[in-house]
Tab-separated table of C-alpha atoms in Angstrom:
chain	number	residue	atom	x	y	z
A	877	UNK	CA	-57.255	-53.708	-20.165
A	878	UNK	CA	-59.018	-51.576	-22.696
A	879	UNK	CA	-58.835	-48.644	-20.672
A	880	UNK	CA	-55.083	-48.617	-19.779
A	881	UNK	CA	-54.404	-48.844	-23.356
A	882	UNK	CA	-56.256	-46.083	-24.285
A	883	UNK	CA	-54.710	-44.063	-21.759
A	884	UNK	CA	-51.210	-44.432	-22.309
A	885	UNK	CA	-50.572	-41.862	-25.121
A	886	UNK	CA	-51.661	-39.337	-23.207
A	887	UNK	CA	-47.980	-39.227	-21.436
A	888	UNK	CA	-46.363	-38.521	-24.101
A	889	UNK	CA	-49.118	-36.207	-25.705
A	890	UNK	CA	-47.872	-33.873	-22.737
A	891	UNK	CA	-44.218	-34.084	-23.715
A	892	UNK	CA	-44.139	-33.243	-27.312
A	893	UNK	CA	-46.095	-30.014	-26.659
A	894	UNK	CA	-43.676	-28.996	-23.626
A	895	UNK	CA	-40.959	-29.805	-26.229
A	896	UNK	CA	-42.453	-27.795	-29.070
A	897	UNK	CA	-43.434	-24.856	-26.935
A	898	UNK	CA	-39.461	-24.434	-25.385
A	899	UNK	CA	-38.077	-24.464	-29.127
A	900	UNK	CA	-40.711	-21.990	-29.902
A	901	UNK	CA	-39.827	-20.049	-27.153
A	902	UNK	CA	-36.069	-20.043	-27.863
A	903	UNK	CA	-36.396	-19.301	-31.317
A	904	UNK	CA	-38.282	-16.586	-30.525
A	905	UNK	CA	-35.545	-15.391	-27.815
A	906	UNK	CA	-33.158	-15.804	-30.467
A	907	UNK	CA	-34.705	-13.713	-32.783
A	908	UNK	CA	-35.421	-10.647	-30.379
A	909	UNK	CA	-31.605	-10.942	-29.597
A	910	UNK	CA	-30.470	-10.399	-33.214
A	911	UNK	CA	-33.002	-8.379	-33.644
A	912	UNK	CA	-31.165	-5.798	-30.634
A	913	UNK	CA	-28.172	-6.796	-32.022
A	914	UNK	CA	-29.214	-4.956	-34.831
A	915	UNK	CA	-31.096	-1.929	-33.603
A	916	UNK	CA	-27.538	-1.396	-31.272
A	917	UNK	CA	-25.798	-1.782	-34.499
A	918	UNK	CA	-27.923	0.971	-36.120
A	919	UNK	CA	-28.039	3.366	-32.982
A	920	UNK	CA	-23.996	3.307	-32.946
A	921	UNK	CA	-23.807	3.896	-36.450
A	922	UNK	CA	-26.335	6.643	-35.833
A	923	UNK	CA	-24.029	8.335	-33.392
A	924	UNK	CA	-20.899	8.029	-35.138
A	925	UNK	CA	-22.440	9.461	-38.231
A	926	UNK	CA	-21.106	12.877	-38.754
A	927	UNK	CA	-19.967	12.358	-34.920
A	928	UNK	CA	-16.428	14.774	-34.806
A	929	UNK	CA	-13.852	13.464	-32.521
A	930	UNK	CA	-11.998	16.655	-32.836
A	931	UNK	CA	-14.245	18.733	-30.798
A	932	UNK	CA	-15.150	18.991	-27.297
A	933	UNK	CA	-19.292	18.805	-26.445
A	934	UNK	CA	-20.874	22.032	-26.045
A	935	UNK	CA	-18.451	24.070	-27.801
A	936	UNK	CA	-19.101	27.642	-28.326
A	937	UNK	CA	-21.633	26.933	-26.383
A	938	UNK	CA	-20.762	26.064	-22.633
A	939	UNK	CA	-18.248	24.653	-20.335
A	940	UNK	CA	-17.795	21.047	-20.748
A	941	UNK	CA	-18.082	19.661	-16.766
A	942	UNK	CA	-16.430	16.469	-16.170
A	943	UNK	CA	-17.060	14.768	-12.770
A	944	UNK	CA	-13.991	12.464	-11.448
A	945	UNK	CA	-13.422	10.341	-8.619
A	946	UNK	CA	-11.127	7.675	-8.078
A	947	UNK	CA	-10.590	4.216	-6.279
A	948	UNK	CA	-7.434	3.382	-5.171
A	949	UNK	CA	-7.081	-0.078	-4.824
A	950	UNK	CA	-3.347	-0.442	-4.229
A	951	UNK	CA	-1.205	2.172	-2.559
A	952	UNK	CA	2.516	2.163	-1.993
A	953	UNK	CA	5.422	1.537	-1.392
A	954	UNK	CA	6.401	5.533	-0.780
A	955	UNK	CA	10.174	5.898	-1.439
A	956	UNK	CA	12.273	8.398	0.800
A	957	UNK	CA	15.636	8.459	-1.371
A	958	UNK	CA	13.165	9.656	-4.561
A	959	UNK	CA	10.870	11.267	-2.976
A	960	UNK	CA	7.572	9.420	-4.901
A	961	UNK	CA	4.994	7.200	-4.230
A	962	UNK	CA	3.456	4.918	-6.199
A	963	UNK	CA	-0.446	4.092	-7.008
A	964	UNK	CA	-2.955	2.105	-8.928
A	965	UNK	CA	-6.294	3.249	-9.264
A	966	UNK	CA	-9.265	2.946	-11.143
A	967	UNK	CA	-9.620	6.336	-12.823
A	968	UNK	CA	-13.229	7.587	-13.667
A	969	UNK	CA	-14.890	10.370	-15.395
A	970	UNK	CA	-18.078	11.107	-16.521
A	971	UNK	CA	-19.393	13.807	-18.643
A	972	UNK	CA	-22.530	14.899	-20.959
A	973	UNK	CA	-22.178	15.140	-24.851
A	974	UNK	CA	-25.622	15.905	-26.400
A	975	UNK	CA	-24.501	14.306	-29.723
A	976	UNK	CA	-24.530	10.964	-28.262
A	977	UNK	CA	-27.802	10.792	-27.014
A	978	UNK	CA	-30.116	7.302	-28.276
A	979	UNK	CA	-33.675	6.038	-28.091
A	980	UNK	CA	-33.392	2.693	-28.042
A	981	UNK	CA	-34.421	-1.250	-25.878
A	982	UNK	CA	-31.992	0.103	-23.280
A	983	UNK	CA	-30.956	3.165	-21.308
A	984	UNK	CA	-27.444	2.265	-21.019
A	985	UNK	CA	-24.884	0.850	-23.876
A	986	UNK	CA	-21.591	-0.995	-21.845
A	987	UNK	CA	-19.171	-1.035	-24.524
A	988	UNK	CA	-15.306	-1.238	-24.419
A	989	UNK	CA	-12.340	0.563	-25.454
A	990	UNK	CA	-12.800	0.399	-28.703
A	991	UNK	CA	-15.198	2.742	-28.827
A	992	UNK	CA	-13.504	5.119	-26.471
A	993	UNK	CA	-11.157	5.846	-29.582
A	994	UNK	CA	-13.820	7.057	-31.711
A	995	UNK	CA	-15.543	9.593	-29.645
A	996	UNK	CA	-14.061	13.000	-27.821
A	997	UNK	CA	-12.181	12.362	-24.354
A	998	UNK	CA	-11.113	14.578	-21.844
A	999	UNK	CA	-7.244	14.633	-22.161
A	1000	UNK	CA	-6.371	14.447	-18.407
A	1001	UNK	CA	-3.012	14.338	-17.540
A	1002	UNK	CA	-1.113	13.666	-14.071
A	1003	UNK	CA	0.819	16.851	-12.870
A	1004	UNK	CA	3.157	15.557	-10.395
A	1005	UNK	CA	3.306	12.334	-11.961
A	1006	UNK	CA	6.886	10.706	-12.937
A	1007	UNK	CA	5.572	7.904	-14.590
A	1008	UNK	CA	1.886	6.467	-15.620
A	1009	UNK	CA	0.970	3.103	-17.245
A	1010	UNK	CA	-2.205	2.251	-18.454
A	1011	UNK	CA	-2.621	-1.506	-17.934
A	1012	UNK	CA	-3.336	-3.343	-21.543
A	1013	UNK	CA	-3.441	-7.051	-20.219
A	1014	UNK	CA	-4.932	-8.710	-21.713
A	1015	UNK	CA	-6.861	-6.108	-23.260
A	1016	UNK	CA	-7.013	-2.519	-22.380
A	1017	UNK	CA	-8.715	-2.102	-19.200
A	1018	UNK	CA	-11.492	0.331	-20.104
A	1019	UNK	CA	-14.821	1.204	-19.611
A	1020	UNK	CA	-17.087	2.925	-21.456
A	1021	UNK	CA	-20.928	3.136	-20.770
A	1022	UNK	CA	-23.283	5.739	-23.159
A	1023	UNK	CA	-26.341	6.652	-21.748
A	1024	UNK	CA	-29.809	7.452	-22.953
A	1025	UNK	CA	-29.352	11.266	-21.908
A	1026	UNK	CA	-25.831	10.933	-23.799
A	1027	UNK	CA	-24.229	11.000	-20.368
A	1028	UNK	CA	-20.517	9.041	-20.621
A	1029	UNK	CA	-18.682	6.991	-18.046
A	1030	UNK	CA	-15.138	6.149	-18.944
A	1031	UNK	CA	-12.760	4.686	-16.635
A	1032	UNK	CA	-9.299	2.996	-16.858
A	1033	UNK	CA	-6.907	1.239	-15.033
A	1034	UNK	CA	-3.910	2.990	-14.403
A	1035	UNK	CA	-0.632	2.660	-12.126
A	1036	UNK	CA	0.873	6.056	-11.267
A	1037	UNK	CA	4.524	7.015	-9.883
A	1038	UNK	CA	3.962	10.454	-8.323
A	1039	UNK	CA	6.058	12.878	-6.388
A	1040	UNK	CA	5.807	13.828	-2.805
A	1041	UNK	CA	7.536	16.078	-1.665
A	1042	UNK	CA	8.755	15.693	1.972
A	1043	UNK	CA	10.152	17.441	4.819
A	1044	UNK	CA	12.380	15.231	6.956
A	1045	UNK	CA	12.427	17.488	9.831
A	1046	UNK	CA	11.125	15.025	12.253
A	1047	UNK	CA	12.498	12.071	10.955
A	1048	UNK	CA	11.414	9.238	12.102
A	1049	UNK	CA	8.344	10.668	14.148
A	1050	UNK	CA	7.977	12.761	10.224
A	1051	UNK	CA	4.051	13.111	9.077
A	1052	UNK	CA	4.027	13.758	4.730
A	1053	UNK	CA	0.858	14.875	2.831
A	1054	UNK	CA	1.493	13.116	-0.867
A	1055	UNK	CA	-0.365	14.683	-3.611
A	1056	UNK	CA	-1.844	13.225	-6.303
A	1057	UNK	CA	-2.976	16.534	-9.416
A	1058	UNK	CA	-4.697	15.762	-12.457
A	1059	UNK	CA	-6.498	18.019	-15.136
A	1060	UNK	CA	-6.885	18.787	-18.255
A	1061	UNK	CA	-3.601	19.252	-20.607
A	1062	UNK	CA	-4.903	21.840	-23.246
A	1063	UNK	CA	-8.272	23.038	-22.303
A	1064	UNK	CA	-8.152	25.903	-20.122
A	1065	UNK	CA	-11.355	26.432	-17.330
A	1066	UNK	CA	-13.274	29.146	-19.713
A	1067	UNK	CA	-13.688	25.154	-21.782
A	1068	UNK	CA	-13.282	22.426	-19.331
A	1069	UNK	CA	-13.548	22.069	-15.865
A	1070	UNK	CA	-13.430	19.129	-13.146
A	1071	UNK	CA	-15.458	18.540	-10.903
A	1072	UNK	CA	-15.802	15.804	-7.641
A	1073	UNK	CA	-18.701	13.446	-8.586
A	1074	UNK	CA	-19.640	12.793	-4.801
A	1075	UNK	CA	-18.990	15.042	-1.933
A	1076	UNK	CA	-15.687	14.885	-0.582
A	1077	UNK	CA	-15.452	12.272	1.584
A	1078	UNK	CA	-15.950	10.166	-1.233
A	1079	UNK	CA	-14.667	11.149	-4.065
A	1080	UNK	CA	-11.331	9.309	-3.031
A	1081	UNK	CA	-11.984	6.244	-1.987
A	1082	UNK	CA	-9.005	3.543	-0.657
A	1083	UNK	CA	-9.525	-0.386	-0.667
A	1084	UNK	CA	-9.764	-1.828	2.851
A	1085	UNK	CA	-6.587	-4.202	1.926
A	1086	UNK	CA	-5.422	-1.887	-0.395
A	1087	UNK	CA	-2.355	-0.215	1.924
A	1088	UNK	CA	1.136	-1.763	0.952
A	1089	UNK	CA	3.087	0.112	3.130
A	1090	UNK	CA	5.899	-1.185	5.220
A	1091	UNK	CA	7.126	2.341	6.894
A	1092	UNK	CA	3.863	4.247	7.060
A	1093	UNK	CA	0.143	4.165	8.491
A	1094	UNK	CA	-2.041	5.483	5.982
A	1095	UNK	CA	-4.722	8.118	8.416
A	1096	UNK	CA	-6.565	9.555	5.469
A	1097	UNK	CA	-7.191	11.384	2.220
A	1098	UNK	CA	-8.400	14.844	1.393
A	1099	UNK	CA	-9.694	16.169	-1.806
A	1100	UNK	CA	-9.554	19.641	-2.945
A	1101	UNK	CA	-9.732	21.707	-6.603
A	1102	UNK	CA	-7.501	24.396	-7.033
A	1103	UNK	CA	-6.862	26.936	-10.052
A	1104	UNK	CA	-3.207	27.433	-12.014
A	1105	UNK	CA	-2.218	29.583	-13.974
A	1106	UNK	CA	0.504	29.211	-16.854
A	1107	UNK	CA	1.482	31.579	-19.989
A	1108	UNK	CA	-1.271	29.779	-22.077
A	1109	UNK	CA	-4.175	30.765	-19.287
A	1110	UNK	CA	-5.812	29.465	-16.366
A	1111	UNK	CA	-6.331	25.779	-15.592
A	1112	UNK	CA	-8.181	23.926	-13.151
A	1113	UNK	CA	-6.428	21.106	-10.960
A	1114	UNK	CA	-8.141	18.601	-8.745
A	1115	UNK	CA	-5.839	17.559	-5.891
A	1116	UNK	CA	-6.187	14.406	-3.271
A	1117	UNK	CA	-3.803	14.272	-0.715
A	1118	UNK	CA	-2.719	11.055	1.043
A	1119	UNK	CA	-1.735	11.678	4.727
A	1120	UNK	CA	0.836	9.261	6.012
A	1121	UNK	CA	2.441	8.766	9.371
A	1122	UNK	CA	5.945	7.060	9.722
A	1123	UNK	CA	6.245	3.830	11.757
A	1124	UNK	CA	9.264	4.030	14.081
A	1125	UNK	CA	9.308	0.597	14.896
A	1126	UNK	CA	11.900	-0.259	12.790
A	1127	UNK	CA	14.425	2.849	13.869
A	1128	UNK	CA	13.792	2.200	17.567
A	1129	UNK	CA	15.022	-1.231	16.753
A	1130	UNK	CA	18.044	-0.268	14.108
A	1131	UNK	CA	19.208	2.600	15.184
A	1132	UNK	CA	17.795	4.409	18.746
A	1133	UNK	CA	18.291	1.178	20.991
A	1134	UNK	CA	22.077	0.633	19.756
A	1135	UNK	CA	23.017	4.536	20.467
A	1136	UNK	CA	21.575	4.516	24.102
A	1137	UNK	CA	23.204	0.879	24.420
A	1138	UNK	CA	26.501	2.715	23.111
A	1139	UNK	CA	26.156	5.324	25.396
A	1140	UNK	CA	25.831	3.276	28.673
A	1141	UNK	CA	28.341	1.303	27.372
A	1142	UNK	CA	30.490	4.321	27.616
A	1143	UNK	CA	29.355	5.253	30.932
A	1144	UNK	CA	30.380	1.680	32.390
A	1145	UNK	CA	34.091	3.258	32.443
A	1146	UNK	CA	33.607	5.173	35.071
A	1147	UNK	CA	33.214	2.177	37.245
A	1148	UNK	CA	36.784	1.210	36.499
A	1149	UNK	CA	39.755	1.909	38.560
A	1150	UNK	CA	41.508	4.939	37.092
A	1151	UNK	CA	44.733	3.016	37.361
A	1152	UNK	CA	42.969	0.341	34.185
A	1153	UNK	CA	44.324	2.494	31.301
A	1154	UNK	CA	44.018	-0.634	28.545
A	1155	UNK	CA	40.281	-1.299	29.703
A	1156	UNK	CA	39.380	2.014	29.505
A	1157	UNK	CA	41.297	3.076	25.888
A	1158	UNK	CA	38.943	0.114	24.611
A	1159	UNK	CA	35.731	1.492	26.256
A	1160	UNK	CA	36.346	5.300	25.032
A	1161	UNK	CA	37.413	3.791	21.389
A	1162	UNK	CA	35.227	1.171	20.470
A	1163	UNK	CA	32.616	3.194	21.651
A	1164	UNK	CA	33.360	6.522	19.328
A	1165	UNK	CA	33.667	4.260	16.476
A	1166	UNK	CA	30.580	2.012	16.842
A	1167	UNK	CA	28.531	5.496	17.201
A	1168	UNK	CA	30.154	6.697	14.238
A	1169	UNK	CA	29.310	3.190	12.910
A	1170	UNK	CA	25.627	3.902	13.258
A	1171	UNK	CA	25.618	7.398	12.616
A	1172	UNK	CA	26.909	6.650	8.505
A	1173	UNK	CA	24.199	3.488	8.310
A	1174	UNK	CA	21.372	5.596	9.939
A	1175	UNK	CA	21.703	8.269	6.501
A	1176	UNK	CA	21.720	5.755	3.629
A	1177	UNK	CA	17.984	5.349	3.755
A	1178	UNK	CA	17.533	9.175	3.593
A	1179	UNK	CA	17.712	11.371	0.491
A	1180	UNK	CA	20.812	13.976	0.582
A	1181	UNK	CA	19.019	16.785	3.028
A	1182	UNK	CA	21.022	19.770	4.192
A	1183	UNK	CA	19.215	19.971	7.298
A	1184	UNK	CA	19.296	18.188	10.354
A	1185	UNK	CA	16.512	15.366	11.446
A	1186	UNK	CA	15.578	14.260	14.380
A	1187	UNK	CA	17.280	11.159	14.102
A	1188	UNK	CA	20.622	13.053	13.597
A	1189	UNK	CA	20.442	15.414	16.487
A	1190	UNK	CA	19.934	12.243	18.714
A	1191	UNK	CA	23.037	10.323	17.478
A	1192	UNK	CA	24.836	14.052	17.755
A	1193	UNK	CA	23.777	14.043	21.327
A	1194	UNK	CA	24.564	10.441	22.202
A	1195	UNK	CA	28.039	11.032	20.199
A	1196	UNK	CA	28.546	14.012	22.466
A	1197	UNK	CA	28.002	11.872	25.211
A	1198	UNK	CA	30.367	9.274	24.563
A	1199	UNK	CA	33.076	11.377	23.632
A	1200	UNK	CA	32.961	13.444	26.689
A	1201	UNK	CA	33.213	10.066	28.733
A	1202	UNK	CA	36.533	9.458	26.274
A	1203	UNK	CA	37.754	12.738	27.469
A	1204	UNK	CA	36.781	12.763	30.939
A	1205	UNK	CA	39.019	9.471	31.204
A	1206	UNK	CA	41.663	11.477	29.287
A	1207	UNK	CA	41.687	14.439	32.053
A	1208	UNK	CA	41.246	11.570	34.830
A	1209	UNK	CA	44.362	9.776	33.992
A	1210	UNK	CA	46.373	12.868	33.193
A	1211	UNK	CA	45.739	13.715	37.106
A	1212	UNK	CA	46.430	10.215	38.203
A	1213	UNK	CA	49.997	10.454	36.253
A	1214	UNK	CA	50.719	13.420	37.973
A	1215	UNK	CA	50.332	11.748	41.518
A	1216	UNK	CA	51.830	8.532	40.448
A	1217	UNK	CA	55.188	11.076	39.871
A	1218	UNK	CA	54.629	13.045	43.001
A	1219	UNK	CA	55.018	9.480	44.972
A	1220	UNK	CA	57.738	8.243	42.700
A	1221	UNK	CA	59.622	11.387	43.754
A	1222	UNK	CA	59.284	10.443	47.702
A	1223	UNK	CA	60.014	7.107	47.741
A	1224	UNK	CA	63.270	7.702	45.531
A	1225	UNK	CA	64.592	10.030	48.585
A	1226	UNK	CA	63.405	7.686	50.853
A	1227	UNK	CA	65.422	4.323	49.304
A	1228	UNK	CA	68.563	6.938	48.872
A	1229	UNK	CA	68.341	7.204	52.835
A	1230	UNK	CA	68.026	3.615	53.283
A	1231	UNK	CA	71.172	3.639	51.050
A	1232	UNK	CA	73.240	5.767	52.792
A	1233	UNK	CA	72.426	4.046	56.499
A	1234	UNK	CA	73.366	0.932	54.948
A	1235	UNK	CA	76.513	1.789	53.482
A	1236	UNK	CA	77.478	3.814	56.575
A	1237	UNK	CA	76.453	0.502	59.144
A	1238	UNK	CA	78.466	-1.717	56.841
A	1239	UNK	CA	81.503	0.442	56.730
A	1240	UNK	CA	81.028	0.241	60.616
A	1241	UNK	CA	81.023	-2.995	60.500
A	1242	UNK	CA	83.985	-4.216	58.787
A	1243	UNK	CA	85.712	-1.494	61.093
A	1244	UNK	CA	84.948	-3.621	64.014
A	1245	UNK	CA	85.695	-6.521	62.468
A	1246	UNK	CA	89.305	-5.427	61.281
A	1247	UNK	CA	90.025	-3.779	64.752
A	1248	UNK	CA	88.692	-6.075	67.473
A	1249	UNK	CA	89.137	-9.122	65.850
A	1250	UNK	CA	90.345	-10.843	69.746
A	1251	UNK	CA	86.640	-9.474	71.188
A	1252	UNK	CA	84.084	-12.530	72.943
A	1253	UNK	CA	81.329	-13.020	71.839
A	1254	UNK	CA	79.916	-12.221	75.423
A	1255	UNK	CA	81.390	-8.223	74.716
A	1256	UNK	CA	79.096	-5.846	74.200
A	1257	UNK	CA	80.158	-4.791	70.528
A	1258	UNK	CA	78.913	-7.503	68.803
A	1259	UNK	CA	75.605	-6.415	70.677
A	1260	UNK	CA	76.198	-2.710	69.276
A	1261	UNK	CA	77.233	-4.395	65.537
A	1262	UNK	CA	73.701	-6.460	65.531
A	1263	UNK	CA	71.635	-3.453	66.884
A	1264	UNK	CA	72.830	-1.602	64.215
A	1265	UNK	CA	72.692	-4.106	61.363
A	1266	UNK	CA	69.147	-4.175	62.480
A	1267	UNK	CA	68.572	-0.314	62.213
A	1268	UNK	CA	67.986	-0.561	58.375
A	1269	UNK	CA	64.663	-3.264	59.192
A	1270	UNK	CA	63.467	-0.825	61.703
A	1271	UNK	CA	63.996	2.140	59.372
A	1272	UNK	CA	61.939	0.145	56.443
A	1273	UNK	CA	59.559	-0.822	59.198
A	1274	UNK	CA	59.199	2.976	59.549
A	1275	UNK	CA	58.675	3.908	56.477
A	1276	UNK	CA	56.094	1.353	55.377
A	1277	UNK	CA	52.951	3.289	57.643
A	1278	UNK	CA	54.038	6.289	55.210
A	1279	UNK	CA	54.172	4.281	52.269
A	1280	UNK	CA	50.668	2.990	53.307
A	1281	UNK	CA	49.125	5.944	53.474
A	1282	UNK	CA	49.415	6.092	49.528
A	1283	UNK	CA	46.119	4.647	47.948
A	1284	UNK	CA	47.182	4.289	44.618
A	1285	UNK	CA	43.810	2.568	43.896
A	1286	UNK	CA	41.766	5.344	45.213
A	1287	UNK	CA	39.199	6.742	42.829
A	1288	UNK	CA	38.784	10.313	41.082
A	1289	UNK	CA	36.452	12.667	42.431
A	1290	UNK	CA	36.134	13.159	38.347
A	1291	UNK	CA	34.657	9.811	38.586
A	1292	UNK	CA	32.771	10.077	41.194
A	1293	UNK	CA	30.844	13.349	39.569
A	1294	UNK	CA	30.396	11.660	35.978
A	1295	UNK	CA	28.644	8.061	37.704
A	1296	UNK	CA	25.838	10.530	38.702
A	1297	UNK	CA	25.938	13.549	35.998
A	1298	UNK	CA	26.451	11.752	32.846
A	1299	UNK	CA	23.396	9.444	33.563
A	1300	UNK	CA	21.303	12.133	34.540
A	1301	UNK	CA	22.049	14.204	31.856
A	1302	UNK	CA	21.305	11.882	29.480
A	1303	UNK	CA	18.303	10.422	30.816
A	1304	UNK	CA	16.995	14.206	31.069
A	1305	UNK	CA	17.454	14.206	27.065
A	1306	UNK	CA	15.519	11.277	26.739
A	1307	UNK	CA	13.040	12.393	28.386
A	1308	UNK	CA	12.699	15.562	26.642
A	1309	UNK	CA	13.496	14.676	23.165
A	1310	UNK	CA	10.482	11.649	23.110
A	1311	UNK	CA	8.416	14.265	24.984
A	1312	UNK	CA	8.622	16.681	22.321
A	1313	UNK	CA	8.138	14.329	18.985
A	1314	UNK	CA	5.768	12.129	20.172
A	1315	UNK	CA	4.053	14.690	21.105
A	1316	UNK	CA	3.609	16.126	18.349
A	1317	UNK	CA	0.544	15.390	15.655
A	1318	UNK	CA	-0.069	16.461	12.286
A	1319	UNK	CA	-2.505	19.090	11.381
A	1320	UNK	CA	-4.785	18.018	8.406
A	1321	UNK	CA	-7.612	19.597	7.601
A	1322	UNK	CA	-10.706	17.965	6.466
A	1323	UNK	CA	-9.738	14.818	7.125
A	1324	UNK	CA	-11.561	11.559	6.072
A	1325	UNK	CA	-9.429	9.073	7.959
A	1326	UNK	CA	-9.096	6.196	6.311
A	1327	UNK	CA	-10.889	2.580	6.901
């Protein structure tokens, strides 16, 4: 009994010195972290001191080199009536200014955008851009790391409307390079001067889900760096290109697919007997209008061009097409009217014959009549009077073998050439015109296709 007693404080012996030695150990954590606190405080105080906002690093004395490169993590939509695209990126750049280099617990200080207004920053500025916005919610999204060496990183958040220019040659089987230029607004290249901070590859680098495009398949990006010059001197200009290829999914469906429907349609008329003037009218018609129809709602998704594209010399063509069937009914028919008056013509002198034989066989018989009215029946003029009130049958009988040989439902050898040519024809276009744009691929050089 003795000895459990005795040994029962030694429990909690144990926990009051694992107790003291964790709030030793945390005041003592505690007190190196206000203790950096305050050496960061005094290094930044250190750097701002005398620090002059106003002038670039290395002036007078070299070329201040900033390194870019920029992640895109949203691309798109690209619109064809403005002719601009639209990104968001995260925009970095990183350069060396000797009067911010520090000594201190750490080699690099992450501080935020607060900063970034106190210290010099390359004044970039978007070329071809329409619109930028630097994102603010729900603070400004910037970055701003100093390191040891005095080396900066500063990078933003920024959503950019950009031109791009296009040529709708080809449209829809159309390939467009969209640029996007920065550099520096006042600083000419004898002061500042961009460079790519990787190799090229990678200086432009696109999210895997970052493509919001409906229309186009993003291939790739380029970079390049390129030199302009301007009244006030020579400036350099980084350039990335974003090569995009059109979908024509949505045309085949809208607008190609209708027009060759349309122009079959057309074709069907040929099948029809000549003689069907209302069913035709409606083929020729409807048909002219529907392809005028698509021809107006295939050019309201397309900026104001003065050129032709592709799209518009096929519903030319197919237009073409079903006019000429409109017109080739118009020249059938006008032949078929002219035979239709050709027979009227002999069957008018034919019924004026049967006329006068009647008239003359009736005036014979009321002779008869009036003359010999005392005459049997057994006599052999009543037997002349019925032969020749018969004659008019047998003449009709005659004629009706010559009337027969008139096949008013015959068709046009006009018809018979357009159910073979007009098919052909346009299945040789078809042929060729897919052939040739299908065919054909964009030439980009350099390309990093995309992932």
């Amino acid at each position: 009994m003795r000895r459990g007693r005795s040994s029962h404080p030694l429990p909690v012996l144990v926990c009051f010195i694992a107790l003291w030695h964790t709030q030793s150990r945390v005041h003592s954590n505690s007190t190196q972290n206000s203790k950096d606190i305050a050496t960061f405080t005094k290094i930044l105080d250190s750097l701002l001191d005398g620090y002059d906002n106003r002038l670039r690093p290395g002036l007078g004395d070299r070329v201040t080199e900033v390194k870019t490169n920029v992640y895109v993590t949203s691309f798109g939509p690209v619109s064809d009536t403005d002719m601009e695209y639209t990104v968001d990126v995260f925009f970095r750049q990183s350069w060396l200014d000797e009067r911010l280099k520090f000594h201190g617990p750490m080699n690099t200080l992450p501080l935020n955008n607060l900063m970034a207004s106190k210290i010099w920053t390359p004044d970039t500025f978007f070329h071809n851009g329409k619109k930028s916005v630097a994102h603010n919610m729900t603070m400004p999204n910037k970055l701003l790391r100093i390191m040891e060496n005095g080396t900066l990183l500063y990078t933003m958040r920024l959503t950019v409307q950009a031109e791009c220019p296009m040529h709708l040659e080809d449209f829809p089987m159309d390939s467009h390079s969209c640029p996007l230029k920065f550099g520096s607004y006042a600083y000419t290249k004898t002061e500042v001067t961009y460079i790519w901070t990787r190799n090229a590859s990678q200086s432009v680098d696109v999210a895997d889900d970052g493509s919001r495009l409906n229309q186009y398949d993003l291939v790739g990006q380029t970079v390049g760096k390129e030199t302009i010059k301007s009244s006030t001197g020579e400036y350099t200009v980084m350039t990335a290109h974003f090569h995009l290829k059109r979908k024509i999914g949505y045309f085949v469906i809208q607008t190609y697919l209708p027009c060759i429907m349309t122009v079959i349609l057309s074709q069907v008329s040929f099948w029809l007997n000549r003689e069907s003037v209302p069913a035709r009218t409606v083929f020729g018609v409807t048909t002219v209008l529907t392809m005028t129809t698509l021809s107006i709602s295939a050019r309201n998704s397309l900026p104001k061009v003065a050129y032709a594209t592709a799209m518009d010399w096929f519903i030319a063509v197919c237009y073409a097409f079903v006019f000429s069937a409109l017109i080739e009914f118009a020249t059938v028919n006008y032949f078929t009217k002219r035979g239709w008056a050709w027979d009227g013509k002999s069957v008018v002198n034919d019924k004026k014959k049967e006329a006068a034989v009647m008239k003359k066989n009736n005036a014979y018989a009321v002779a008869v009549a009036n003359y010999a009215p005392n005459i049997t029946k057994d006599s052999t003029l009543p037997t002349i009077s019925k032969l020749t009130l018969n004659e008019p049958n047998k003449i009709t009988a005659e004629m009706k073998p010559e009337q027969n040989k008139k096949t008013f439902n015959s068709v046009s050898k006009i018809d018979r050439i357009s159910r073979i040519m007009f098919p052909v024809l346009f299945g040789t276009f078809n042929l060729v015109y897919w052939a040739t744009y299908l065919n054909r691929e964009p030439v980009i050089k350099d390309l990093d296709p995309s992932k």
